[in-house]
Amino acid sequence: MTHEDAGHYAAKHPNAKTDSAIAAAIEEKQTDGRITCAAAHAIASKLDCSPNTVGVNIDLLEMRIAKCQLGLFGHGSVKGKTVAKASLVAGELETAIRAAMDGDRITCKAAWDVAERLNLKRLDVACACEALEVKIGQCQLGAFGS
């Protein structure tokens, strides 16, 4: 959903119900109706549930996700992505990104996995994807689909 859909995120999940423990954790971590990507993932880890489950609950609570760890959205007054094209992409990183691609894209989770495997920052992988013109899709929290 987009910025214009703000306040209507629950519509993505017409039959879903909030989980009280997840909702309480989200409420505790949110500020002004926003929760950071990092905080949402920490909740998923702490409560032993998937990031997507936390994302559904964020939507049901009509909150927004802020500070995407790949720099794709939610960085204050900056419109769109804050991620910039890397000036140079190491061969090993390019190979890892291309191997992790599904069609012409790489998923958010796969980008995170590449960063972990190569001991890089997630944002560095996103910058490399920008330089390689590889789109990142399927946010683990469900902020965007493809």
Coordinates of C-alpha atoms in Angstrom, one line a residue:
M1 CA 0.0 0.0 0.0
T2 CA 1.1 3.5 -0.6
H3 CA 1.2 6.8 1.4
E4 CA -2.3 7.6 -0.1
D5 CA -3.6 4.4 1.6
A6 CA -2.6 5.6 5.0
G7 CA -5.3 4.7 7.5
H8 CA -6.6 1.9 5.4
Y9 CA -3.9 -0.8 5.8
A10 CA -6.2 -3.2 7.6
A11 CA -8.1 -3.6 4.3
K12 CA -5.2 -5.7 3.1
H13 CA -6.2 -8.4 5.6
P14 CA -10.1 -8.5 5.7
N15 CA -10.3 -11.8 7.7
A16 CA -7.3 -11.2 10.0
K17 CA -7.5 -10.5 13.7
T18 CA -4.8 -8.8 15.9
D19 CA -2.7 -10.9 18.1
S20 CA -2.8 -9.3 21.6
A21 CA 0.8 -10.0 22.5
I22 CA 2.1 -8.7 19.2
A23 CA -0.2 -5.7 19.3
A24 CA 1.0 -4.8 22.8
A25 CA 4.6 -5.1 21.7
I26 CA 3.9 -2.9 18.7
E27 CA 2.1 -0.3 20.8
E28 CA 5.1 -0.2 23.2
K29 CA 7.6 0.4 20.4
Q30 CA 5.6 2.8 18.2
T31 CA 6.0 6.5 18.1
D32 CA 3.3 8.7 16.5
G33 CA 1.7 5.8 14.8
R34 CA 5.0 4.6 13.3
I35 CA 7.2 1.6 14.1
T36 CA 10.7 1.1 12.7
C37 CA 11.6 -1.9 10.6
A38 CA 14.2 -2.8 13.1
A39 CA 11.7 -2.7 16.0
A40 CA 9.2 -4.8 14.1
H41 CA 11.9 -7.4 13.4
A42 CA 12.9 -7.4 17.0
I43 CA 9.3 -8.1 18.0
A44 CA 9.2 -11.0 15.6
S45 CA 12.4 -12.4 17.1
K46 CA 11.3 -11.9 20.7
L47 CA 7.8 -13.4 20.2
D48 CA 9.1 -16.2 17.9
C49 CA 6.8 -15.3 15.0
S50 CA 7.4 -14.3 11.4
P51 CA 8.1 -10.7 10.4
N52 CA 5.1 -11.0 8.1
T53 CA 2.9 -11.8 11.1
V54 CA 4.1 -8.7 12.9
G55 CA 3.6 -6.7 9.7
V56 CA -0.1 -7.9 9.4
N57 CA -0.6 -6.7 13.0
I58 CA 1.0 -3.3 12.2
D59 CA -1.5 -3.0 9.3
L60 CA -4.4 -4.0 11.5
L61 CA -3.4 -1.3 14.0
E62 CA -3.3 1.2 11.1
M63 CA 0.3 2.1 11.8
R64 CA 3.1 2.8 9.4
I65 CA 6.5 1.2 9.1
A66 CA 9.4 3.6 9.3
K67 CA 13.1 3.4 8.5
C68 CA 13.3 0.4 6.2
Q69 CA 16.7 -1.2 6.8
L70 CA 17.3 -1.4 3.0
G71 CA 16.6 2.4 2.7
L72 CA 13.5 1.9 0.5
F73 CA 10.9 3.9 2.5
G74 CA 10.0 5.6 5.7
H75 CA 12.9 7.9 6.2
G76 CA 11.3 11.1 7.4
S77 CA 10.4 13.8 5.0
V78 CA 12.4 12.2 2.2
K79 CA 10.1 11.0 -0.5
G80 CA 10.6 7.5 -1.8
K81 CA 13.9 5.7 -1.4
T82 CA 17.0 7.0 0.4
V83 CA 19.1 4.3 -0.9
A84 CA 21.7 5.5 -3.5
K85 CA 23.4 3.6 -6.3
A86 CA 26.8 2.2 -5.2
S87 CA 29.6 3.7 -7.2
L88 CA 31.2 0.2 -7.5
V89 CA 29.9 -3.2 -6.9
A90 CA 32.4 -5.9 -5.9
G91 CA 32.3 -9.1 -8.1
E92 CA 31.5 -11.3 -5.2
L93 CA 28.6 -9.1 -4.1
E94 CA 27.2 -9.0 -7.7
T95 CA 27.5 -12.7 -8.0
A96 CA 25.7 -13.2 -4.7
I97 CA 22.9 -10.8 -5.6
R98 CA 22.3 -12.4 -9.0
A99 CA 22.3 -15.9 -7.5
A100 CA 19.7 -14.8 -5.0
M101 CA 17.4 -13.2 -7.6
D102 CA 14.0 -14.6 -8.4
G103 CA 13.4 -13.5 -11.9
D104 CA 14.4 -9.9 -12.3
R105 CA 14.1 -9.1 -8.6
I106 CA 15.6 -10.0 -5.2
T107 CA 13.4 -10.4 -2.1
C108 CA 14.0 -8.3 1.0
K109 CA 14.8 -11.5 2.9
A110 CA 17.3 -12.6 0.2
A111 CA 19.0 -9.2 0.3
W112 CA 19.3 -9.5 4.1
D113 CA 20.7 -13.0 3.6
V114 CA 23.3 -11.8 1.2
A115 CA 24.4 -9.0 3.6
E116 CA 24.7 -11.6 6.4
R117 CA 26.6 -14.1 4.3
L118 CA 29.1 -11.5 3.1
N119 CA 29.3 -9.6 6.4
L120 CA 27.9 -6.4 4.9
K121 CA 25.4 -3.8 6.0
R122 CA 22.0 -4.4 4.6
L123 CA 22.0 -0.9 3.1
D124 CA 25.2 -1.7 1.2
V125 CA 23.5 -4.6 -0.5
A126 CA 20.5 -2.3 -1.3
C127 CA 22.9 0.3 -2.8
A128 CA 24.5 -2.5 -4.9
C129 CA 21.1 -3.6 -6.1
E130 CA 20.4 0.0 -7.2
A131 CA 23.6 0.1 -9.1
L132 CA 22.8 -3.2 -10.8
E133 CA 19.2 -2.1 -11.5
V134 CA 17.9 -5.0 -9.5
K135 CA 14.6 -4.3 -7.8
I136 CA 14.0 -5.4 -4.2
G137 CA 10.5 -6.8 -3.5
Q138 CA 8.5 -8.8 -1.1
C139 CA 9.1 -6.8 2.1
Q140 CA 9.3 -9.3 5.0
L141 CA 6.8 -7.1 6.9
G142 CA 4.5 -6.9 4.0
A143 CA 5.0 -3.1 3.3
F144 CA 5.1 -3.9 -0.4
G145 CA 4.5 -7.0 -2.4
S146 CA 6.7 -7.2 -5.4

